[in-house]
């Protein structure tokens, strides 16, 4: 099959999803089902996928789906535990006294707090946790999903305790000293642009003009700290975590800078506020304790799901090597930490007398009812992505793009990473699938490998937040289930601007350091 | 037959996930005909999803 035909055929499932979600405003479950059926038909008819390949691809997709759903179900449970106790309402009523500025509230919760959560946990938690908080503050459900989605993209590669960056190193065999500088620089610059974008999504251009200096200052602190920790100190696994933490420390006083201090009457009662926030304090403390204390992490991390998958090949000769899934450590997984936090928060709220009779039953039944549609969408889309990967469709898209663009490859490299992340909803998966291809193409074109790989992971990080699977997470927790197309339409313009920025930076970097 | 969207989502989810789980042992045992039957179930669950408006 000619390259162009392969690429166009392989692109069809993505186009189907985009058209159905963006053009016809279908929900993610139906659009994902249509995309999956398109991918399956093309994989069998044109890419030579046989029974064995499809069987292992679907089993692998189920494992990946569990990995994702573990967080979604637990994140929504935590939200319902807090909401049933009236905590979301209490926080929503209290935060405006810290700052009444809507743009600043978006910065604090949708950018800085979401980035901190990405650094410590990730895997969809930032949007799932902060969207309901923003809705409680009076933001529209659409804005409540878009703001944290845009806000945490810069922190994805070095977030989740460095899992995506680790995948980049594993796929290429290169070390952190080679790969971290470019990636941290590109994502640090993206952080600077992200702040004004968050304010724009919350409060329009007026907000951007009013809060531009504060947003740039916070972005500078978060991006610089991530760079210093990941590159200078070599602690790439906590780069985004420390960046987010530094952002939290500087943004609270900055929120009140230039405004009169609230009077005693305006200040919220501290005890109810602290009780309401306890679910999130518990989440942060548990995340730090479980993931950053090696003894606890190693001990709890021994129980895992790790399944071996044999080598598969298509009738056209495309081979997927044998391997295992990314181990799902059941007791240290981000979903597990959310479950622990939910249980402890439930006890705290119950002891504080915040629950009416039957609260536990209401929390559980509403959680199950709410997340089923999202669970189905994710199952369909992950299956589509894995079938495409294993049948060689994903590679056909990447190779077709690389061959077609030649010398313009530096500008295209971030988009290849972005496509991988958009399809799989994961910076990590995109790096696993495309990093070796990007490295080889850079070598063939005599371009700097570290810069092209920085473009790969930065593009993937910034696009992963707009992936349908991620959008479903945020939409389901903000009351936008079934309206994922609206979210994608609002989010995609910010994502495209950020990836264009990475394209420009990559091109400039190649010109300077070729 | 099913008026409740939640019930339909649940049926589709369980059909697809159960069939996908069974595909692993079927492929390990080389049972090609069983694989296609299970793939049929996955497709049926997917088509059910398409009908849920």
Tab-separated table of N, CA and C in Angstrom, chain A residues 61 111 113 152 212 230 254-255 264 302 311 319 367 383 408 416 492 500:
chain	number	residue	atom	x	y	z
A	61	UNK	N	-6.002	-3.727	25.904
A	61	UNK	CA	-6.844	-2.534	26.056
A	61	UNK	C	-7.643	-2.590	27.355
A	111	UNK	N	-5.007	26.226	37.750
A	111	UNK	CA	-3.661	26.188	37.198
A	111	UNK	C	-2.664	25.653	38.233
A	113	UNK	N	-3.057	24.685	41.608
A	113	UNK	CA	-3.429	23.478	42.361
A	113	UNK	C	-3.507	22.266	41.426
A	152	UNK	N	-2.880	22.257	33.509
A	152	UNK	CA	-1.889	21.299	34.012
A	152	UNK	C	-1.037	20.640	32.922
A	212	UNK	N	-1.986	39.790	34.099
A	212	UNK	CA	-0.871	39.315	33.275
A	212	UNK	C	0.428	39.181	34.085
A	230	UNK	N	14.567	19.202	37.882
A	230	UNK	CA	14.710	18.096	36.916
A	230	UNK	C	16.082	18.074	36.254
A	254	UNK	N	0.322	36.309	46.354
A	254	UNK	CA	0.115	37.077	45.116
A	254	UNK	C	-1.372	37.331	44.858
A	255	UNK	N	-2.214	36.410	45.320
A	255	UNK	CA	-3.657	36.563	45.105
A	255	UNK	C	-4.168	37.814	45.809
A	264	UNK	N	-12.554	41.350	59.141
A	264	UNK	CA	-12.858	40.172	59.963
A	264	UNK	C	-14.193	39.552	59.556
A	302	UNK	N	4.266	-3.802	45.987
A	302	UNK	CA	4.571	-5.175	45.578
A	302	UNK	C	3.374	-5.900	44.963
A	311	UNK	N	4.631	-11.663	21.219
A	311	UNK	CA	4.814	-10.891	19.989
A	311	UNK	C	3.641	-11.155	19.056
A	319	UNK	N	5.340	-5.858	13.183
A	319	UNK	CA	5.518	-6.648	14.412
A	319	UNK	C	5.409	-5.769	15.656
A	367	UNK	N	-22.202	7.544	42.574
A	367	UNK	CA	-20.903	7.372	41.908
A	367	UNK	C	-21.014	6.369	40.764
A	383	UNK	N	-9.509	0.765	23.357
A	383	UNK	CA	-9.498	-0.377	22.430
A	383	UNK	C	-9.125	0.096	21.026
A	408	UNK	N	11.070	20.063	7.061
A	408	UNK	CA	10.214	20.776	8.020
A	408	UNK	C	9.925	19.918	9.250
A	416	UNK	N	3.478	15.019	15.992
A	416	UNK	CA	3.462	13.551	16.028
A	416	UNK	C	3.249	13.090	17.470
A	492	UNK	N	-9.575	22.855	22.302
A	492	UNK	CA	-8.638	22.551	21.215
A	492	UNK	C	-7.879	23.800	20.757
A	500	UNK	N	1.726	24.848	18.596
A	500	UNK	CA	2.384	25.732	17.628
A	500	UNK	C	3.598	26.410	18.267
